[in-house]
């Protein structure tokens, strides 16, 4: 199965992808994570992308499509793909069509996480993650069970994303409104879009996503 999780910054794409990976053994293809890894490793792509990402703007279409293509190349054909944060522009949507065709895959579902954009600022600016295993947490919504200790790996080191400040978040929201939301009609025309209430509790969102996948 191949699915796109679509929604603005902080909609819960990464959170829900993590659950699908655990439950179904699918692979999460997050262009944001791939780019952050490239920045950390100071690769040529990372060096190009860093300042653009810090401002909250979109990196070039070709760069992210190449990352997705390479990741699919490294996966067995039977492993399902969750596209998280990709495609984000009409050009990327068309590039994805070509990439999927080349890998003999087809899109099964596009799941739009519907959210209230204003409420997302709190979600994003409160977010942090384990510096060791990447498990995600939130100041208000999801603290570690033991304060200061990662539930999953026991690490006591946590980190925050550089683009999770209010100014960059507002730019990311604008980019979503202007460039990403307009790609939904492409998938609506194919009859593969399902809309899920992304403002519900995390578990309820997961249940709604599972319902779509079982269709
Ligand atoms: P990317 O990493 O994709 O960031 P984003 O789209 O801004 O999305 P986020 O990771 O912020 O949010 P999310 O929806 O995954 O939410 P999460 O589950 O973490 O992109 C970063 C940058 O990379 C871009 O700005 C751009 O520069 C570049 N880039 C990436 N892809 C690109 C592309 N295709 N083209 C061009 N450039 C690209 O949840 C957020 C928080 O809320 C968490 O703390 C979580 O615990 C909490 N939470 C989640 N769900 C709920 C819920 N239901 N109730 C309460 N809290 C919740
Ligand atoms: Zn951890």
PDB file of C-alpha atoms and ligand atoms in Angstrom:
ATOM      1  CA  UNK A   1       0.000   0.000   0.000  1.00  0.00           C
ATOM      2  CA  UNK A   2       1.193   3.539  -0.793  1.00  0.00           C
ATOM      3  CA  UNK A   3      -0.350   6.520   0.959  1.00  0.00           C
ATOM      4  CA  UNK A   4       0.173  10.259   1.241  1.00  0.00           C
ATOM      5  CA  UNK A   5      -0.398  11.997   4.574  1.00  0.00           C
ATOM      6  CA  UNK A   6      -1.232  15.583   3.746  1.00  0.00           C
ATOM      7  CA  UNK A   7      -1.672  18.454   6.156  1.00  0.00           C
ATOM      8  CA  UNK A   8      -0.069  21.680   7.330  1.00  0.00           C
ATOM      9  CA  UNK A   9       2.922  21.853   9.686  1.00  0.00           C
ATOM     10  CA  UNK A  10       1.976  20.294  13.025  1.00  0.00           C
ATOM     11  CA  UNK A  11      -1.090  18.474  11.669  1.00  0.00           C
ATOM     12  CA  UNK A  12       0.291  15.191  13.019  1.00  0.00           C
ATOM     13  CA  UNK A  13       1.745  13.639   9.853  1.00  0.00           C
ATOM     14  CA  UNK A  14       4.899  12.459  11.612  1.00  0.00           C
ATOM     15  CA  UNK A  15       2.992  11.226  14.670  1.00  0.00           C
ATOM     16  CA  UNK A  16       0.570   9.140  12.621  1.00  0.00           C
ATOM     17  CA  UNK A  17       3.305   7.872  10.287  1.00  0.00           C
ATOM     18  CA  UNK A  18       5.187   6.518  13.309  1.00  0.00           C
ATOM     19  CA  UNK A  19       2.138   4.527  14.334  1.00  0.00           C
ATOM     20  CA  UNK A  20       1.589   3.081  10.869  1.00  0.00           C
ATOM     21  CA  UNK A  21       5.233   2.027  10.740  1.00  0.00           C
ATOM     22  CA  UNK A  22       4.819   0.176  14.067  1.00  0.00           C
ATOM     23  CA  UNK A  23       1.498  -1.434  13.207  1.00  0.00           C
ATOM     24  CA  UNK A  24       1.912  -2.313   9.562  1.00  0.00           C
ATOM     25  CA  UNK A  25       5.652  -2.418   8.931  1.00  0.00           C
ATOM     26  CA  UNK A  26       5.280   0.332   6.345  1.00  0.00           C
ATOM     27  CA  UNK A  27       8.184   2.722   5.629  1.00  0.00           C
ATOM     28  CA  UNK A  28       7.874   6.432   6.479  1.00  0.00           C
ATOM     29  CA  UNK A  29       9.316   8.599   3.725  1.00  0.00           C
ATOM     30  CA  UNK A  30       9.564  12.022   5.349  1.00  0.00           C
ATOM     31  CA  UNK A  31      11.320  14.566   3.146  1.00  0.00           C
ATOM     32  CA  UNK A  32      11.659  16.794   6.229  1.00  0.00           C
ATOM     33  CA  UNK A  33      13.560  14.040   8.095  1.00  0.00           C
ATOM     34  CA  UNK A  34      15.696  13.273   5.031  1.00  0.00           C
ATOM     35  CA  UNK A  35      16.591  16.946   4.630  1.00  0.00           C
ATOM     36  CA  UNK A  36      17.397  17.349   8.341  1.00  0.00           C
ATOM     37  CA  UNK A  37      19.688  14.296   8.102  1.00  0.00           C
ATOM     38  CA  UNK A  38      21.375  15.880   5.064  1.00  0.00           C
ATOM     39  CA  UNK A  39      21.837  19.164   6.948  1.00  0.00           C
ATOM     40  CA  UNK A  40      23.326  17.340   9.962  1.00  0.00           C
ATOM     41  CA  UNK A  41      25.715  15.389   7.703  1.00  0.00           C
ATOM     42  CA  UNK A  42      26.628  18.593   5.791  1.00  0.00           C
ATOM     43  CA  UNK A  43      26.050  16.891   2.410  1.00  0.00           C
ATOM     44  CA  UNK A  44      25.811  19.156  -0.688  1.00  0.00           C
ATOM     45  CA  UNK A  45      22.001  18.887  -0.493  1.00  0.00           C
ATOM     46  CA  UNK A  46      22.084  19.733   3.219  1.00  0.00           C
ATOM     47  CA  UNK A  47      24.306  22.756   2.684  1.00  0.00           C
ATOM     48  CA  UNK A  48      21.900  24.060   0.036  1.00  0.00           C
ATOM     49  CA  UNK A  49      18.756  23.349   2.076  1.00  0.00           C
ATOM     50  CA  UNK A  50      19.738  24.599   5.530  1.00  0.00           C
ATOM     51  CA  UNK A  51      18.982  28.332   5.284  1.00  0.00           C
ATOM     52  CA  UNK A  52      15.791  27.720   3.272  1.00  0.00           C
ATOM     53  CA  UNK A  53      14.490  25.314   5.930  1.00  0.00           C
ATOM     54  CA  UNK A  54      15.434  27.581   8.821  1.00  0.00           C
ATOM     55  CA  UNK A  55      13.293  30.324   7.247  1.00  0.00           C
ATOM     56  CA  UNK A  56      10.369  27.898   6.797  1.00  0.00           C
ATOM     57  CA  UNK A  57      10.384  28.092   2.994  1.00  0.00           C
ATOM     58  CA  UNK A  58      10.237  25.139   0.603  1.00  0.00           C
ATOM     59  CA  UNK A  59      13.366  23.472  -0.771  1.00  0.00           C
ATOM     60  CA  UNK A  60      13.487  22.942  -4.556  1.00  0.00           C
ATOM     61  CA  UNK A  61      11.158  20.344  -6.069  1.00  0.00           C
ATOM     62  CA  UNK A  62      13.938  18.433  -7.793  1.00  0.00           C
ATOM     63  CA  UNK A  63      15.948  17.977  -4.596  1.00  0.00           C
ATOM     64  CA  UNK A  64      13.072  16.409  -2.650  1.00  0.00           C
ATOM     65  CA  UNK A  65      11.831  14.283  -5.556  1.00  0.00           C
ATOM     66  CA  UNK A  66      15.354  12.882  -5.998  1.00  0.00           C
ATOM     67  CA  UNK A  67      15.437  11.999  -2.275  1.00  0.00           C
ATOM     68  CA  UNK A  68      12.109  10.149  -2.563  1.00  0.00           C
ATOM     69  CA  UNK A  69      13.196   8.336  -5.726  1.00  0.00           C
ATOM     70  CA  UNK A  70      16.408   7.130  -4.064  1.00  0.00           C
ATOM     71  CA  UNK A  71      14.551   5.953  -0.957  1.00  0.00           C
ATOM     72  CA  UNK A  72      12.032   3.939  -2.990  1.00  0.00           C
ATOM     73  CA  UNK A  73      14.927   2.446  -4.940  1.00  0.00           C
ATOM     74  CA  UNK A  74      16.330   1.092  -1.668  1.00  0.00           C
ATOM     75  CA  UNK A  75      13.023  -0.537  -0.604  1.00  0.00           C
ATOM     76  CA  UNK A  76      11.644  -3.952  -1.501  1.00  0.00           C
ATOM     77  CA  UNK A  77       8.527  -3.698  -3.704  1.00  0.00           C
ATOM     78  CA  UNK A  78       6.313  -5.315  -1.045  1.00  0.00           C
ATOM     79  CA  UNK A  79       7.021  -2.655   1.611  1.00  0.00           C
ATOM     80  CA  UNK A  80       4.280  -0.029   1.807  1.00  0.00           C
ATOM     81  CA  UNK A  81       5.259   3.642   1.599  1.00  0.00           C
ATOM     82  CA  UNK A  82       3.904   6.509   3.694  1.00  0.00           C
ATOM     83  CA  UNK A  83       4.709   9.823   2.027  1.00  0.00           C
ATOM     84  CA  UNK A  84       4.985  12.308   4.909  1.00  0.00           C
ATOM     85  CA  UNK A  85       5.416  15.935   3.880  1.00  0.00           C
ATOM     86  CA  UNK A  86       5.706  15.088   0.182  1.00  0.00           C
ATOM     87  CA  UNK A  87       4.425  16.086  -2.347  1.00  0.00           C
ATOM     88  CA  UNK A  88       4.084  19.749  -1.366  1.00  0.00           C
ATOM     89  CA  UNK A  89       3.672  21.457  -4.756  1.00  0.00           C
ATOM     90  CA  UNK A  90       1.864  20.616  -7.999  1.00  0.00           C
ATOM     91  CA  UNK A  91       5.223  19.929  -9.663  1.00  0.00           C
ATOM     92  CA  UNK A  92       6.160  17.475  -6.902  1.00  0.00           C
ATOM     93  CA  UNK A  93       2.776  15.744  -7.324  1.00  0.00           C
ATOM     94  CA  UNK A  94       3.531  15.225 -11.024  1.00  0.00           C
ATOM     95  CA  UNK A  95       7.076  14.103 -10.290  1.00  0.00           C
ATOM     96  CA  UNK A  96       5.695  11.574  -7.772  1.00  0.00           C
ATOM     97  CA  UNK A  97       3.396  10.113 -10.449  1.00  0.00           C
ATOM     98  CA  UNK A  98       6.417   9.464 -12.653  1.00  0.00           C
ATOM     99  CA  UNK A  99       8.481   8.065  -9.762  1.00  0.00           C
ATOM    100  CA  UNK A 100       5.715   5.684  -8.670  1.00  0.00           C
ATOM    101  CA  UNK A 101       5.228   4.463 -12.236  1.00  0.00           C
ATOM    102  CA  UNK A 102       8.956   3.791 -12.514  1.00  0.00           C
ATOM    103  CA  UNK A 103       8.861   1.706  -9.328  1.00  0.00           C
ATOM    104  CA  UNK A 104       5.684  -0.160 -10.328  1.00  0.00           C
ATOM    105  CA  UNK A 105       3.684   1.367  -7.476  1.00  0.00           C
ATOM    106  CA  UNK A 106       0.333   3.117  -7.340  1.00  0.00           C
ATOM    107  CA  UNK A 107      -1.223   5.480  -4.832  1.00  0.00           C
ATOM    108  CA  UNK A 108      -3.968   3.916  -2.724  1.00  0.00           C
ATOM    109  CA  UNK A 109      -4.970   6.770  -0.424  1.00  0.00           C
ATOM    110  CA  UNK A 110      -4.364  10.446   0.182  1.00  0.00           C
ATOM    111  CA  UNK A 111      -5.314  11.240   3.771  1.00  0.00           C
ATOM    112  CA  UNK A 112      -5.827  14.890   4.557  1.00  0.00           C
ATOM    113  CA  UNK A 113      -5.477  15.745   8.238  1.00  0.00           C
ATOM    114  CA  UNK A 114      -7.927  18.603   8.712  1.00  0.00           C
ATOM    115  CA  UNK A 115      -6.849  21.042  11.398  1.00  0.00           C
ATOM    116  CA  UNK A 116      -7.341  24.522  12.731  1.00  0.00           C
ATOM    117  CA  UNK A 117      -4.255  26.433  11.551  1.00  0.00           C
ATOM    118  CA  UNK A 118      -4.219  28.785  14.562  1.00  0.00           C
ATOM    119  CA  UNK A 119      -4.227  25.918  17.080  1.00  0.00           C
ATOM    120  CA  UNK A 120      -1.177  24.443  15.382  1.00  0.00           C
ATOM    121  CA  UNK A 121       1.179  27.169  16.511  1.00  0.00           C
ATOM    122  CA  UNK A 122       0.918  25.832  20.106  1.00  0.00           C
ATOM    123  CA  UNK A 123       1.401  22.274  18.938  1.00  0.00           C
ATOM    124  CA  UNK A 124       4.566  23.082  17.046  1.00  0.00           C
ATOM    125  CA  UNK A 125       6.243  25.510  19.405  1.00  0.00           C
ATOM    126  CA  UNK A 126       5.693  22.997  22.302  1.00  0.00           C
ATOM    127  CA  UNK A 127       7.215  20.087  20.452  1.00  0.00           C
ATOM    128  CA  UNK A 128      10.510  18.352  21.306  1.00  0.00           C
ATOM    129  CA  UNK A 129      12.038  14.955  20.667  1.00  0.00           C
ATOM    130  CA  UNK A 130      14.535  12.477  22.060  1.00  0.00           C
ATOM    131  CA  UNK A 131      18.019  13.301  20.780  1.00  0.00           C
ATOM    132  CA  UNK A 132      18.882   9.605  20.754  1.00  0.00           C
ATOM    133  CA  UNK A 133      15.901   7.708  19.269  1.00  0.00           C
ATOM    134  CA  UNK A 134      13.779  10.540  17.840  1.00  0.00           C
ATOM    135  CA  UNK A 135      10.614   9.753  19.859  1.00  0.00           C
ATOM    136  CA  UNK A 136       8.370  12.839  19.742  1.00  0.00           C
ATOM    137  CA  UNK A 137       7.029  14.680  22.804  1.00  0.00           C
ATOM    138  CA  UNK A 138       5.106  17.849  23.597  1.00  0.00           C
ATOM    139  CA  UNK A 139       5.277  20.278  26.551  1.00  0.00           C
ATOM    140  CA  UNK A 140       1.501  20.040  27.105  1.00  0.00           C
ATOM    141  CA  UNK A 141       0.154  17.040  25.194  1.00  0.00           C
ATOM    142  CA  UNK A 142       2.755  14.304  25.556  1.00  0.00           C
ATOM    143  CA  UNK A 143       5.370  14.504  28.314  1.00  0.00           C
ATOM    144  CA  UNK A 144       7.681  11.536  28.954  1.00  0.00           C
ATOM    145  CA  UNK A 145       6.185   9.250  31.655  1.00  0.00           C
ATOM    146  CA  UNK A 146       9.218   9.914  33.872  1.00  0.00           C
ATOM    147  CA  UNK A 147      10.214  13.574  33.659  1.00  0.00           C
ATOM    148  CA  UNK A 148      13.368  14.120  31.618  1.00  0.00           C
ATOM    149  CA  UNK A 149      13.708  10.444  30.556  1.00  0.00           C
ATOM    150  CA  UNK A 150      12.736   9.125  27.119  1.00  0.00           C
ATOM    151  CA  UNK A 151       9.963   6.470  27.372  1.00  0.00           C
ATOM    152  CA  UNK A 152      11.386   4.487  24.518  1.00  0.00           C
ATOM    153  CA  UNK A 153      15.154   4.450  25.019  1.00  0.00           C
ATOM    154  CA  UNK A 154      15.848   5.941  28.481  1.00  0.00           C
ATOM    155  CA  UNK A 155      17.978   8.796  27.104  1.00  0.00           C
ATOM    156  CA  UNK A 156      17.954  12.094  29.013  1.00  0.00           C
ATOM    157  CA  UNK A 157      18.929  14.254  26.012  1.00  0.00           C
ATOM    158  CA  UNK A 158      16.151  16.075  24.143  1.00  0.00           C
ATOM    159  CA  UNK A 159      16.163  18.528  21.230  1.00  0.00           C
ATOM    160  CA  UNK A 160      13.947  21.114  19.540  1.00  0.00           C
ATOM    161  CA  UNK A 161      13.781  21.887  15.802  1.00  0.00           C
ATOM    162  CA  UNK A 162      15.351  25.148  14.671  1.00  0.00           C
ATOM    163  CA  UNK A 163      12.317  25.979  12.466  1.00  0.00           C
ATOM    164  CA  UNK A 164       9.821  25.508  15.318  1.00  0.00           C
ATOM    165  CA  UNK A 165       9.891  29.203  16.310  1.00  0.00           C
ATOM    166  CA  UNK A 166       6.819  31.322  15.664  1.00  0.00           C
ATOM    167  CA  UNK A 167       8.189  33.306  12.710  1.00  0.00           C
ATOM    168  CA  UNK A 168       9.329  30.250  10.736  1.00  0.00           C
ATOM    169  CA  UNK A 169       6.090  28.433  11.607  1.00  0.00           C
ATOM    170  CA  UNK A 170       4.047  31.289  10.127  1.00  0.00           C
ATOM    171  CA  UNK A 171       6.093  31.120   6.923  1.00  0.00           C
ATOM    172  CA  UNK A 172       5.582  27.314   6.814  1.00  0.00           C
ATOM    173  CA  UNK A 173       1.804  27.831   7.178  1.00  0.00           C
ATOM    174  CA  UNK A 174       1.828  30.371   4.323  1.00  0.00           C
ATOM    175  CA  UNK A 175       3.770  27.985   2.104  1.00  0.00           C
ATOM    176  CA  UNK A 176       1.193  25.287   2.879  1.00  0.00           C
ATOM    177  CA  UNK A 177      -1.750  27.553   2.047  1.00  0.00           C
ATOM    178  CA  UNK A 178      -0.229  28.877  -1.176  1.00  0.00           C
ATOM    179  CA  UNK A 179       1.562  25.837  -2.607  1.00  0.00           C
ATOM    180  CA  UNK A 180       0.430  22.606  -0.937  1.00  0.00           C
ATOM    181  CA  UNK A 181      -3.316  22.932  -0.300  1.00  0.00           C
ATOM    182  CA  UNK A 182      -3.872  23.595  -4.044  1.00  0.00           C
ATOM    183  CA  UNK A 183      -2.647  20.078  -4.951  1.00  0.00           C
ATOM    184  CA  UNK A 184      -5.638  18.420  -3.243  1.00  0.00           C
ATOM    185  CA  UNK A 185      -7.922  18.801  -6.296  1.00  0.00           C
ATOM    186  CA  UNK A 186      -5.441  16.694  -8.325  1.00  0.00           C
ATOM    187  CA  UNK A 187      -6.115  13.766  -5.971  1.00  0.00           C
ATOM    188  CA  UNK A 188      -9.787  14.589  -5.471  1.00  0.00           C
ATOM    189  CA  UNK A 189     -10.209  14.120  -9.210  1.00  0.00           C
ATOM    190  CA  UNK A 190      -8.813  10.571  -8.785  1.00  0.00           C
ATOM    191  CA  UNK A 191     -11.313   9.859  -5.970  1.00  0.00           C
ATOM    192  CA  UNK A 192      -8.617   8.778  -3.502  1.00  0.00           C
ATOM    193  CA  UNK A 193      -8.795  11.552  -0.866  1.00  0.00           C
ATOM    194  CA  UNK A 194     -10.131  10.834   2.629  1.00  0.00           C
ATOM    195  CA  UNK A 195     -10.456  13.586   5.209  1.00  0.00           C
ATOM    196  CA  UNK A 196      -9.705  12.913   8.859  1.00  0.00           C
ATOM    197  CA  UNK A 197     -10.246  15.245  11.831  1.00  0.00           C
ATOM    198  CA  UNK A 198      -6.696  16.042  12.904  1.00  0.00           C
ATOM    199  CA  UNK A 199      -7.885  18.017  15.944  1.00  0.00           C
ATOM    200  CA  UNK A 200      -9.126  14.850  17.670  1.00  0.00           C
ATOM    201  CA  UNK A 201      -7.003  12.957  20.260  1.00  0.00           C
ATOM    202  CA  UNK A 202      -3.944  11.269  18.778  1.00  0.00           C
ATOM    203  CA  UNK A 203      -5.502   7.783  19.310  1.00  0.00           C
ATOM    204  CA  UNK A 204      -8.760   8.824  17.675  1.00  0.00           C
ATOM    205  CA  UNK A 205      -6.871  10.200  14.666  1.00  0.00           C
ATOM    206  CA  UNK A 206      -5.041   6.865  14.395  1.00  0.00           C
ATOM    207  CA  UNK A 207      -8.356   4.988  14.530  1.00  0.00           C
ATOM    208  CA  UNK A 208      -9.771   7.177  11.757  1.00  0.00           C
ATOM    209  CA  UNK A 209      -6.645   6.663   9.620  1.00  0.00           C
ATOM    210  CA  UNK A 210      -6.857   2.871  10.153  1.00  0.00           C
ATOM    211  CA  UNK A 211     -10.471   2.976   9.003  1.00  0.00           C
ATOM    212  CA  UNK A 212      -9.422   4.623   5.749  1.00  0.00           C
ATOM    213  CA  UNK A 213      -6.685   2.018   5.183  1.00  0.00           C
ATOM    214  CA  UNK A 214      -9.144  -0.847   5.676  1.00  0.00           C
ATOM    215  CA  UNK A 215     -11.451   0.493   2.919  1.00  0.00           C
TER     216      UNK A 215
HETATM  217  P1  LIG B   1       8.668  18.828   7.669  1.00  0.00           P
HETATM  218  O1  LIG B   1       9.650  18.151   8.530  1.00  0.00           O
HETATM  219  O2  LIG B   1       7.861  18.025   6.739  1.00  0.00           O
HETATM  220  O3  LIG B   1       7.763  19.714   8.616  1.00  0.00           O
HETATM  221  P2  LIG B   1       6.223  20.150   8.531  1.00  0.00           P
HETATM  222  O4  LIG B   1       5.423  19.804   7.346  1.00  0.00           O
HETATM  223  O5  LIG B   1       6.288  21.570   8.872  1.00  0.00           O
HETATM  224  O6  LIG B   1       5.545  19.201   9.490  1.00  0.00           O
HETATM  225  P3  LIG B   1       5.872  18.951  10.969  1.00  0.00           P
HETATM  226  O7  LIG B   1       6.926  17.919  11.108  1.00  0.00           O
HETATM  227  O8  LIG B   1       6.111  20.254  11.667  1.00  0.00           O
HETATM  228  O9  LIG B   1       4.474  18.463  11.493  1.00  0.00           O
HETATM  229  P4  LIG B   1       3.727  17.072  11.488  1.00  0.00           P
HETATM  230  O10 LIG B   1       2.474  17.202  10.679  1.00  0.00           O
HETATM  231  O11 LIG B   1       4.624  15.926  11.170  1.00  0.00           O
HETATM  232  O12 LIG B   1       3.275  17.033  13.005  1.00  0.00           O
HETATM  233  P5  LIG B   1       3.785  16.145  14.229  1.00  0.00           P
HETATM  234  O13 LIG B   1       3.296  14.732  14.085  1.00  0.00           O
HETATM  235  O14 LIG B   1       5.234  16.345  14.452  1.00  0.00           O
HETATM  236  O15 LIG B   1       9.407  19.958   6.796  1.00  0.00           O
HETATM  237  C1  LIG B   1      10.347  20.842   7.353  1.00  0.00           C
HETATM  238  C2  LIG B   1      10.960  21.708   6.266  1.00  0.00           C
HETATM  239  O16 LIG B   1      11.660  20.881   5.320  1.00  0.00           O
HETATM  240  C3  LIG B   1       9.961  22.494   5.414  1.00  0.00           C
HETATM  241  O17 LIG B   1       9.623  23.725   6.007  1.00  0.00           O
HETATM  242  C4  LIG B   1      10.774  22.679   4.113  1.00  0.00           C
HETATM  243  O18 LIG B   1      11.753  23.696   4.249  1.00  0.00           O
HETATM  244  C5  LIG B   1      11.498  21.354   3.982  1.00  0.00           C
HETATM  245  N1  LIG B   1      10.720  20.358   3.219  1.00  0.00           N
HETATM  246  C6  LIG B   1      10.252  19.159   3.704  1.00  0.00           C
HETATM  247  N2  LIG B   1       9.586  18.493   2.751  1.00  0.00           N
HETATM  248  C7  LIG B   1       9.624  19.283   1.634  1.00  0.00           C
HETATM  249  C8  LIG B   1       9.076  19.149   0.328  1.00  0.00           C
HETATM  250  N3  LIG B   1       8.358  18.065  -0.029  1.00  0.00           N
HETATM  251  N4  LIG B   1       9.306  20.167  -0.559  1.00  0.00           N
HETATM  252  C9  LIG B   1      10.032  21.252  -0.232  1.00  0.00           C
HETATM  253  N5  LIG B   1      10.558  21.445   1.002  1.00  0.00           N
HETATM  254  C10 LIG B   1      10.360  20.468   1.927  1.00  0.00           C
HETATM  255  O19 LIG B   1       2.952  16.814  15.416  1.00  0.00           O
HETATM  256  C11 LIG B   1       3.268  18.102  15.915  1.00  0.00           C
HETATM  257  C12 LIG B   1       3.135  18.141  17.443  1.00  0.00           C
HETATM  258  O20 LIG B   1       1.764  17.985  17.822  1.00  0.00           O
HETATM  259  C13 LIG B   1       3.869  17.009  18.167  1.00  0.00           C
HETATM  260  O21 LIG B   1       4.413  17.524  19.347  1.00  0.00           O
HETATM  261  C14 LIG B   1       2.800  15.964  18.472  1.00  0.00           C
HETATM  262  O22 LIG B   1       3.095  15.218  19.642  1.00  0.00           O
HETATM  263  C15 LIG B   1       1.574  16.830  18.631  1.00  0.00           C
HETATM  264  N6  LIG B   1       0.370  16.183  18.104  1.00  0.00           N
HETATM  265  C16 LIG B   1       0.244  15.452  16.955  1.00  0.00           C
HETATM  266  N7  LIG B   1      -1.028  15.053  16.783  1.00  0.00           N
HETATM  267  C17 LIG B   1      -1.740  15.567  17.832  1.00  0.00           C
HETATM  268  C18 LIG B   1      -3.113  15.499  18.204  1.00  0.00           C
HETATM  269  N8  LIG B   1      -4.031  14.836  17.477  1.00  0.00           N
HETATM  270  N9  LIG B   1      -3.485  16.147  19.340  1.00  0.00           N
HETATM  271  C19 LIG B   1      -2.570  16.831  20.095  1.00  0.00           C
HETATM  272  N10 LIG B   1      -1.249  16.903  19.791  1.00  0.00           N
HETATM  273  C20 LIG B   1      -0.847  16.284  18.675  1.00  0.00           C
HETATM  274 ZN1  LIG B   2      14.611   8.006  23.061  1.00  0.00          ZN
END
